[in-house]
Amino acid sequence: MTVVRDGPILIDGPVEIVQEDGTIAASDRFVVAVCTCRRSRAYPWCDTSHRRRTKPSGAGRREDCDQPSGSDPKGSHDGAPH
């Protein structure tokens, strides 16, 4: 198993995953990408939806840090909850 930073978990297949509701998702591929962000339309399998979300340019910076005059640290927020 390989954990990809900000991405899926790659597991050597075949794989069976028991989901919260008890259903089983199965794949016979030789490597399976399992979604960790829950944005995939093919959940529990990764469909690369995690790539479509970008972090604001000031990610990780405190809001009370010195900002260039006229800039709004909240102006680049993508509206998604963190």
PDB file of N, CA and C in Angstrom:
ATOM      1  N   MET A   1       0.854  -1.159   0.000  1.00  0.00           N
ATOM      2  CA  MET A   1       0.000   0.000   0.000  1.00  0.00           C
ATOM      3  C   MET A   1       0.906   1.229   0.000  1.00  0.00           C
ATOM      4  N   THR A   2       0.517   2.236  -0.803  1.00  0.00           N
ATOM      5  CA  THR A   2       1.264   3.485  -0.888  1.00  0.00           C
ATOM      6  C   THR A   2       0.308   4.643  -0.663  1.00  0.00           C
ATOM      7  N   VAL A   3       0.643   5.521   0.282  1.00  0.00           N
ATOM      8  CA  VAL A   3      -0.168   6.700   0.546  1.00  0.00           C
ATOM      9  C   VAL A   3       0.432   7.857  -0.249  1.00  0.00           C
ATOM     10  N   VAL A   4      -0.384   8.486  -1.091  1.00  0.00           N
ATOM     11  CA  VAL A   4       0.053   9.606  -1.915  1.00  0.00           C
ATOM     12  C   VAL A   4      -0.386  10.892  -1.223  1.00  0.00           C
ATOM     13  N   ARG A   5       0.580  11.776  -0.931  1.00  0.00           N
ATOM     14  CA  ARG A   5       0.251  13.031  -0.250  1.00  0.00           C
ATOM     15  C   ARG A   5      -0.778  13.811  -1.077  1.00  0.00           C
ATOM     16  N   ASP A   6      -1.854  14.248  -0.441  1.00  0.00           N
ATOM     17  CA  ASP A   6      -2.951  14.971  -1.092  1.00  0.00           C
ATOM     18  C   ASP A   6      -3.556  14.184  -2.243  1.00  0.00           C
ATOM     19  N   GLY A   7      -3.493  12.880  -2.171  1.00  0.00           N
ATOM     20  CA  GLY A   7      -4.034  12.042  -3.234  1.00  0.00           C
ATOM     21  C   GLY A   7      -4.596  10.746  -2.670  1.00  0.00           C
ATOM     22  N   PRO A   8      -4.701   9.735  -3.505  1.00  0.00           N
ATOM     23  CA  PRO A   8      -5.304   8.468  -3.088  1.00  0.00           C
ATOM     24  C   PRO A   8      -4.326   7.553  -2.360  1.00  0.00           C
ATOM     25  N   ILE A   9      -4.855   6.447  -1.907  1.00  0.00           N
ATOM     26  CA  ILE A   9      -4.035   5.352  -1.398  1.00  0.00           C
ATOM     27  C   ILE A   9      -3.977   4.323  -2.509  1.00  0.00           C
ATOM     28  N   LEU A  10      -2.779   3.931  -2.903  1.00  0.00           N
ATOM     29  CA  LEU A  10      -2.601   2.930  -3.956  1.00  0.00           C
ATOM     30  C   LEU A  10      -2.399   1.567  -3.299  1.00  0.00           C
ATOM     31  N   ILE A  11      -3.210   0.601  -3.710  1.00  0.00           N
ATOM     32  CA  ILE A  11      -3.167  -0.741  -3.121  1.00  0.00           C
ATOM     33  C   ILE A  11      -2.999  -1.755  -4.241  1.00  0.00           C
ATOM     34  N   ASP A  12      -2.082  -2.702  -4.036  1.00  0.00           N
ATOM     35  CA  ASP A  12      -1.933  -3.793  -4.999  1.00  0.00           C
ATOM     36  C   ASP A  12      -3.207  -4.624  -4.985  1.00  0.00           C
ATOM     37  N   GLY A  13      -3.750  -4.885  -6.178  1.00  0.00           N
ATOM     38  CA  GLY A  13      -5.020  -5.592  -6.308  1.00  0.00           C
ATOM     39  C   GLY A  13      -4.817  -7.076  -6.456  1.00  0.00           C
ATOM     40  N   PRO A  14      -5.885  -7.796  -6.565  1.00  0.00           N
ATOM     41  CA  PRO A  14      -7.292  -7.383  -6.490  1.00  0.00           C
ATOM     42  C   PRO A  14      -7.655  -6.928  -5.077  1.00  0.00           C
ATOM     43  N   VAL A  15      -8.718  -6.091  -4.995  1.00  0.00           N
ATOM     44  CA  VAL A  15      -9.103  -5.472  -3.731  1.00  0.00           C
ATOM     45  C   VAL A  15     -10.612  -5.568  -3.538  1.00  0.00           C
ATOM     46  N   GLU A  16     -11.017  -5.793  -2.305  1.00  0.00           N
ATOM     47  CA  GLU A  16     -12.418  -5.690  -1.899  1.00  0.00           C
ATOM     48  C   GLU A  16     -12.471  -4.723  -0.736  1.00  0.00           C
ATOM     49  N   ILE A  17     -13.376  -3.727  -0.813  1.00  0.00           N
ATOM     50  CA  ILE A  17     -13.534  -2.737   0.248  1.00  0.00           C
ATOM     51  C   ILE A  17     -14.956  -2.836   0.774  1.00  0.00           C
ATOM     52  N   VAL A  18     -15.076  -3.013   2.091  1.00  0.00           N
ATOM     53  CA  VAL A  18     -16.388  -3.020   2.729  1.00  0.00           C
ATOM     54  C   VAL A  18     -16.685  -1.583   3.119  1.00  0.00           C
ATOM     55  N   GLN A  19     -17.766  -1.018   2.555  1.00  0.00           N
ATOM     56  CA  GLN A  19     -18.128   0.368   2.803  1.00  0.00           C
ATOM     57  C   GLN A  19     -18.968   0.497   4.065  1.00  0.00           C
ATOM     58  N   GLU A  20     -19.201   1.743   4.501  1.00  0.00           N
ATOM     59  CA  GLU A  20     -19.945   2.001   5.737  1.00  0.00           C
ATOM     60  C   GLU A  20     -21.299   1.320   5.772  1.00  0.00           C
ATOM     61  N   ASP A  21     -21.974   1.261   4.626  1.00  0.00           N
ATOM     62  CA  ASP A  21     -23.314   0.662   4.587  1.00  0.00           C
ATOM     63  C   ASP A  21     -23.278  -0.855   4.423  1.00  0.00           C
ATOM     64  N   GLY A  22     -22.072  -1.437   4.421  1.00  0.00           N
ATOM     65  CA  GLY A  22     -21.933  -2.889   4.331  1.00  0.00           C
ATOM     66  C   GLY A  22     -21.761  -3.425   2.922  1.00  0.00           C
ATOM     67  N   THR A  23     -21.972  -2.578   1.908  1.00  0.00           N
ATOM     68  CA  THR A  23     -21.770  -3.040   0.536  1.00  0.00           C
ATOM     69  C   THR A  23     -20.276  -3.231   0.269  1.00  0.00           C
ATOM     70  N   ILE A  24     -19.990  -4.104  -0.668  1.00  0.00           N
ATOM     71  CA  ILE A  24     -18.606  -4.406  -1.007  1.00  0.00           C
ATOM     72  C   ILE A  24     -18.302  -3.871  -2.396  1.00  0.00           C
ATOM     73  N   ALA A  25     -17.235  -3.082  -2.479  1.00  0.00           N
ATOM     74  CA  ALA A  25     -16.737  -2.596  -3.765  1.00  0.00           C
ATOM     75  C   ALA A  25     -15.522  -3.452  -4.101  1.00  0.00           C
ATOM     76  N   ALA A  26     -15.510  -4.039  -5.289  1.00  0.00           N
ATOM     77  CA  ALA A  26     -14.427  -4.938  -5.668  1.00  0.00           C
ATOM     78  C   ALA A  26     -13.766  -4.471  -6.956  1.00  0.00           C
ATOM     79  N   SER A  27     -12.460  -4.691  -7.044  1.00  0.00           N
ATOM     80  CA  SER A  27     -11.716  -4.385  -8.254  1.00  0.00           C
ATOM     81  C   SER A  27     -10.672  -5.472  -8.450  1.00  0.00           C
ATOM     82  N   ASP A  28     -10.528  -5.915  -9.707  1.00  0.00           N
ATOM     83  CA  ASP A  28      -9.522  -6.933  -9.994  1.00  0.00           C
ATOM     84  C   ASP A  28      -8.297  -6.348 -10.694  1.00  0.00           C
ATOM     85  N   ARG A  29      -8.171  -5.024 -10.697  1.00  0.00           N
ATOM     86  CA  ARG A  29      -7.001  -4.377 -11.295  1.00  0.00           C
ATOM     87  C   ARG A  29      -5.748  -4.714 -10.490  1.00  0.00           C
ATOM     88  N   PHE A  30      -4.582  -4.591 -11.133  1.00  0.00           N
ATOM     89  CA  PHE A  30      -3.352  -4.939 -10.424  1.00  0.00           C
ATOM     90  C   PHE A  30      -2.926  -3.855  -9.433  1.00  0.00           C
ATOM     91  N   VAL A  31      -3.362  -2.604  -9.626  1.00  0.00           N
ATOM     92  CA  VAL A  31      -3.184  -1.529  -8.652  1.00  0.00           C
ATOM     93  C   VAL A  31      -4.480  -0.729  -8.616  1.00  0.00           C
ATOM     94  N   VAL A  32      -4.959  -0.429  -7.418  1.00  0.00           N
ATOM     95  CA  VAL A  32      -6.211   0.281  -7.231  1.00  0.00           C
ATOM     96  C   VAL A  32      -5.935   1.579  -6.482  1.00  0.00           C
ATOM     97  N   ALA A  33      -6.548   2.682  -6.938  1.00  0.00           N
ATOM     98  CA  ALA A  33      -6.435   3.967  -6.258  1.00  0.00           C
ATOM     99  C   ALA A  33      -7.705   4.181  -5.436  1.00  0.00           C
ATOM    100  N   VAL A  34      -7.558   4.222  -4.120  1.00  0.00           N
ATOM    101  CA  VAL A  34      -8.686   4.385  -3.215  1.00  0.00           C
ATOM    102  C   VAL A  34      -8.747   5.855  -2.786  1.00  0.00           C
ATOM    103  N   CYS A  35      -9.913   6.470  -2.956  1.00  0.00           N
ATOM    104  CA  CYS A  35     -10.122   7.883  -2.652  1.00  0.00           C
ATOM    105  C   CYS A  35     -10.005   8.146  -1.152  1.00  0.00           C
ATOM    106  N   THR A  36      -9.306   9.219  -0.796  1.00  0.00           N
ATOM    107  CA  THR A  36      -9.228   9.635   0.606  1.00  0.00           C
ATOM    108  C   THR A  36      -9.875  10.990   0.844  1.00  0.00           C
ATOM    109  N   CYS A  37     -10.243  11.703  -0.230  1.00  0.00           N
ATOM    110  CA  CYS A  37     -10.816  13.047  -0.077  1.00  0.00           C
ATOM    111  C   CYS A  37     -12.341  13.039  -0.109  1.00  0.00           C
ATOM    112  N   ARG A  38     -12.934  11.940  -0.544  1.00  0.00           N
ATOM    113  CA  ARG A  38     -14.393  11.774  -0.649  1.00  0.00           C
ATOM    114  C   ARG A  38     -15.039  12.674  -1.696  1.00  0.00           C
ATOM    115  N   ARG A  39     -14.252  13.236  -2.626  1.00  0.00           N
ATOM    116  CA  ARG A  39     -14.821  14.051  -3.705  1.00  0.00           C
ATOM    117  C   ARG A  39     -15.049  13.236  -4.969  1.00  0.00           C
ATOM    118  N   SER A  40     -14.608  12.001  -4.992  1.00  0.00           N
ATOM    119  CA  SER A  40     -14.700  11.163  -6.184  1.00  0.00           C
ATOM    120  C   SER A  40     -16.145  10.790  -6.485  1.00  0.00           C
ATOM    121  N   ARG A  41     -16.508  10.887  -7.743  1.00  0.00           N
ATOM    122  CA  ARG A  41     -17.839  10.433  -8.162  1.00  0.00           C
ATOM    123  C   ARG A  41     -17.886   8.918  -8.252  1.00  0.00           C
ATOM    124  N   ALA A  42     -16.733   8.278  -8.231  1.00  0.00           N
ATOM    125  CA  ALA A  42     -16.650   6.820  -8.305  1.00  0.00           C
ATOM    126  C   ALA A  42     -16.254   6.233  -6.947  1.00  0.00           C
ATOM    127  N   TYR A  43     -16.493   6.986  -5.859  1.00  0.00           N
ATOM    128  CA  TYR A  43     -16.097   6.559  -4.518  1.00  0.00           C
ATOM    129  C   TYR A  43     -16.537   5.123  -4.251  1.00  0.00           C
ATOM    130  N   PRO A  44     -15.700   4.249  -3.713  1.00  0.00           N
ATOM    131  CA  PRO A  44     -14.451   4.511  -3.009  1.00  0.00           C
ATOM    132  C   PRO A  44     -13.218   4.603  -3.916  1.00  0.00           C
ATOM    133  N   TRP A  45     -13.394   4.471  -5.209  1.00  0.00           N
ATOM    134  CA  TRP A  45     -12.262   4.542  -6.129  1.00  0.00           C
ATOM    135  C   TRP A  45     -11.956   6.003  -6.460  1.00  0.00           C
ATOM    136  N   CYS A  46     -10.698   6.331  -6.608  1.00  0.00           N
ATOM    137  CA  CYS A  46     -10.276   7.694  -6.928  1.00  0.00           C
ATOM    138  C   CYS A  46     -10.519   7.989  -8.409  1.00  0.00           C
ATOM    139  N   ASP A  47     -11.110   9.150  -8.695  1.00  0.00           N
ATOM    140  CA  ASP A  47     -11.278   9.581 -10.085  1.00  0.00           C
ATOM    141  C   ASP A  47     -10.487  10.872 -10.351  1.00  0.00           C
ATOM    142  N   THR A  48      -9.524  11.151  -9.522  1.00  0.00           N
ATOM    143  CA  THR A  48      -8.629  12.324  -9.562  1.00  0.00           C
ATOM    144  C   THR A  48      -9.347  13.635  -9.255  1.00  0.00           C
ATOM    145  N   SER A  49     -10.495  13.605  -8.614  1.00  0.00           N
ATOM    146  CA  SER A  49     -11.198  14.827  -8.236  1.00  0.00           C
ATOM    147  C   SER A  49     -10.354  15.695  -7.310  1.00  0.00           C
ATOM    148  N   HIS A  50      -9.450  15.099  -6.539  1.00  0.00           N
ATOM    149  CA  HIS A  50      -8.612  15.871  -5.629  1.00  0.00           C
ATOM    150  C   HIS A  50      -7.730  16.862  -6.383  1.00  0.00           C
ATOM    151  N   ARG A  51      -7.463  16.618  -7.659  1.00  0.00           N
ATOM    152  CA  ARG A  51      -6.623  17.521  -8.452  1.00  0.00           C
ATOM    153  C   ARG A  51      -7.339  18.808  -8.812  1.00  0.00           C
ATOM    154  N   ARG A  52      -8.680  18.793  -8.846  1.00  0.00           N
ATOM    155  CA  ARG A  52      -9.444  19.965  -9.261  1.00  0.00           C
ATOM    156  C   ARG A  52      -9.540  21.030  -8.183  1.00  0.00           C
ATOM    157  N   ARG A  53      -9.222  20.701  -6.955  1.00  0.00           N
ATOM    158  CA  ARG A  53      -9.290  21.685  -5.877  1.00  0.00           C
ATOM    159  C   ARG A  53      -7.894  22.225  -5.623  1.00  0.00           C
ATOM    160  N   THR A  54      -7.749  23.534  -5.724  1.00  0.00           N
ATOM    161  CA  THR A  54      -6.463  24.155  -5.465  1.00  0.00           C
ATOM    162  C   THR A  54      -6.528  24.939  -4.169  1.00  0.00           C
ATOM    163  N   LYS A  55      -5.419  25.021  -3.489  1.00  0.00           N
ATOM    164  CA  LYS A  55      -5.345  25.766  -2.244  1.00  0.00           C
ATOM    165  C   LYS A  55      -5.135  27.238  -2.567  1.00  0.00           C
ATOM    166  N   PRO A  56      -5.666  28.120  -1.722  1.00  0.00           N
ATOM    167  CA  PRO A  56      -5.428  29.546  -1.927  1.00  0.00           C
ATOM    168  C   PRO A  56      -3.939  29.840  -1.879  1.00  0.00           C
ATOM    169  N   SER A  57      -3.502  30.906  -2.552  1.00  0.00           N
ATOM    170  CA  SER A  57      -2.080  31.230  -2.615  1.00  0.00           C
ATOM    171  C   SER A  57      -1.487  31.491  -1.245  1.00  0.00           C
ATOM    172  N   GLY A  58      -2.282  31.907  -0.279  1.00  0.00           N
ATOM    173  CA  GLY A  58      -1.788  32.182   1.067  1.00  0.00           C
ATOM    174  C   GLY A  58      -2.012  31.026   2.015  1.00  0.00           C
ATOM    175  N   ALA A  59      -2.184  29.823   1.503  1.00  0.00           N
ATOM    176  CA  ALA A  59      -2.480  28.661   2.338  1.00  0.00           C
ATOM    177  C   ALA A  59      -1.409  28.483   3.393  1.00  0.00           C
ATOM    178  N   GLY A  60      -1.857  28.248   4.602  1.00  0.00           N
ATOM    179  CA  GLY A  60      -0.936  27.989   5.687  1.00  0.00           C
ATOM    180  C   GLY A  60      -0.454  29.256   6.376  1.00  0.00           C
ATOM    181  N   ARG A  61      -0.820  30.427   5.867  1.00  0.00           N
ATOM    182  CA  ARG A  61      -0.404  31.682   6.474  1.00  0.00           C
ATOM    183  C   ARG A  61      -1.468  32.150   7.443  1.00  0.00           C
ATOM    184  N   ARG A  62      -1.043  32.776   8.514  1.00  0.00           N
ATOM    185  CA  ARG A  62      -1.992  33.334   9.468  1.00  0.00           C
ATOM    186  C   ARG A  62      -2.616  34.581   8.883  1.00  0.00           C
ATOM    187  N   GLU A  63      -3.891  34.815   9.159  1.00  0.00           N
ATOM    188  CA  GLU A  63      -4.592  35.970   8.607  1.00  0.00           C
ATOM    189  C   GLU A  63      -4.069  37.285   9.154  1.00  0.00           C
ATOM    190  N   ASP A  64      -3.444  37.259  10.352  1.00  0.00           N
ATOM    191  CA  ASP A  64      -2.978  38.514  10.909  1.00  0.00           C
ATOM    192  C   ASP A  64      -1.528  38.810  10.532  1.00  0.00           C
ATOM    193  N   CYS A  65      -0.952  38.056   9.616  1.00  0.00           N
ATOM    194  CA  CYS A  65       0.390  38.334   9.130  1.00  0.00           C
ATOM    195  C   CYS A  65       0.363  39.609   8.306  1.00  0.00           C
ATOM    196  N   ASP A  66       1.515  40.257   8.194  1.00  0.00           N
ATOM    197  CA  ASP A  66       1.601  41.469   7.381  1.00  0.00           C
ATOM    198  C   ASP A  66       1.265  41.145   5.944  1.00  0.00           C
ATOM    199  N   GLN A  67       0.357  41.904   5.356  1.00  0.00           N
ATOM    200  CA  GLN A  67      -0.072  41.732   3.979  1.00  0.00           C
ATOM    201  C   GLN A  67       0.303  42.985   3.200  1.00  0.00           C
ATOM    202  N   PRO A  68       0.617  42.872   1.914  1.00  0.00           N
ATOM    203  CA  PRO A  68       0.847  44.064   1.108  1.00  0.00           C
ATOM    204  C   PRO A  68      -0.398  44.941   1.142  1.00  0.00           C
ATOM    205  N   SER A  69      -0.219  46.264   1.109  1.00  0.00           N
ATOM    206  CA  SER A  69      -1.365  47.161   1.199  1.00  0.00           C
ATOM    207  C   SER A  69      -2.355  46.881   0.068  1.00  0.00           C
ATOM    208  N   GLY A  70      -3.643  46.907   0.424  1.00  0.00           N
ATOM    209  CA  GLY A  70      -4.694  46.678  -0.563  1.00  0.00           C
ATOM    210  C   GLY A  70      -5.015  45.221  -0.804  1.00  0.00           C
ATOM    211  N   SER A  71      -4.294  44.289  -0.163  1.00  0.00           N
ATOM    212  CA  SER A  71      -4.600  42.872  -0.395  1.00  0.00           C
ATOM    213  C   SER A  71      -5.588  42.392   0.644  1.00  0.00           C
ATOM    214  N   ASP A  72      -6.375  41.435   0.273  1.00  0.00           N
ATOM    215  CA  ASP A  72      -7.376  40.840   1.156  1.00  0.00           C
ATOM    216  C   ASP A  72      -7.037  39.378   1.321  1.00  0.00           C
ATOM    217  N   PRO A  73      -6.573  38.948   2.518  1.00  0.00           N
ATOM    218  CA  PRO A  73      -6.182  37.547   2.683  1.00  0.00           C
ATOM    219  C   PRO A  73      -7.335  36.586   2.479  1.00  0.00           C
ATOM    220  N   LYS A  74      -8.576  37.046   2.599  1.00  0.00           N
ATOM    221  CA  LYS A  74      -9.726  36.169   2.402  1.00  0.00           C
ATOM    222  C   LYS A  74     -10.213  36.199   0.974  1.00  0.00           C
ATOM    223  N   GLY A  75      -9.693  37.078   0.138  1.00  0.00           N
ATOM    224  CA  GLY A  75     -10.164  37.249  -1.225  1.00  0.00           C
ATOM    225  C   GLY A  75      -9.907  36.058  -2.127  1.00  0.00           C
ATOM    226  N   SER A  76      -8.910  35.226  -1.816  1.00  0.00           N
ATOM    227  CA  SER A  76      -8.595  34.095  -2.689  1.00  0.00           C
ATOM    228  C   SER A  76      -9.207  32.793  -2.186  1.00  0.00           C
ATOM    229  N   HIS A  77     -10.010  32.851  -1.127  1.00  0.00           N
ATOM    230  CA  HIS A  77     -10.610  31.642  -0.574  1.00  0.00           C
ATOM    231  C   HIS A  77     -11.565  31.022  -1.574  1.00  0.00           C
ATOM    232  N   ASP A  78     -11.487  29.702  -1.708  1.00  0.00           N
ATOM    233  CA  ASP A  78     -12.318  29.018  -2.712  1.00  0.00           C
ATOM    234  C   ASP A  78     -13.716  28.698  -2.212  1.00  0.00           C
ATOM    235  N   GLY A  79     -14.041  29.078  -0.983  1.00  0.00           N
ATOM    236  CA  GLY A  79     -15.384  28.871  -0.472  1.00  0.00           C
ATOM    237  C   GLY A  79     -15.630  27.497   0.101  1.00  0.00           C
ATOM    238  N   ALA A  80     -14.672  26.595  -0.032  1.00  0.00           N
ATOM    239  CA  ALA A  80     -14.854  25.244   0.502  1.00  0.00           C
ATOM    240  C   ALA A  80     -14.503  25.222   1.975  1.00  0.00           C
ATOM    241  N   PRO A  81     -15.243  24.475   2.785  1.00  0.00           N
ATOM    242  CA  PRO A  81     -14.906  24.379   4.206  1.00  0.00           C
ATOM    243  C   PRO A  81     -13.601  23.637   4.398  1.00  0.00           C
ATOM    244  N   HIS A  82     -12.886  23.964   5.437  1.00  0.00           N
ATOM    245  CA  HIS A  82     -11.604  23.300   5.706  1.00  0.00           C
ATOM    246  C   HIS A  82     -11.722  22.308   6.795  1.00  0.00           C
TER     247      HIS A  82
END
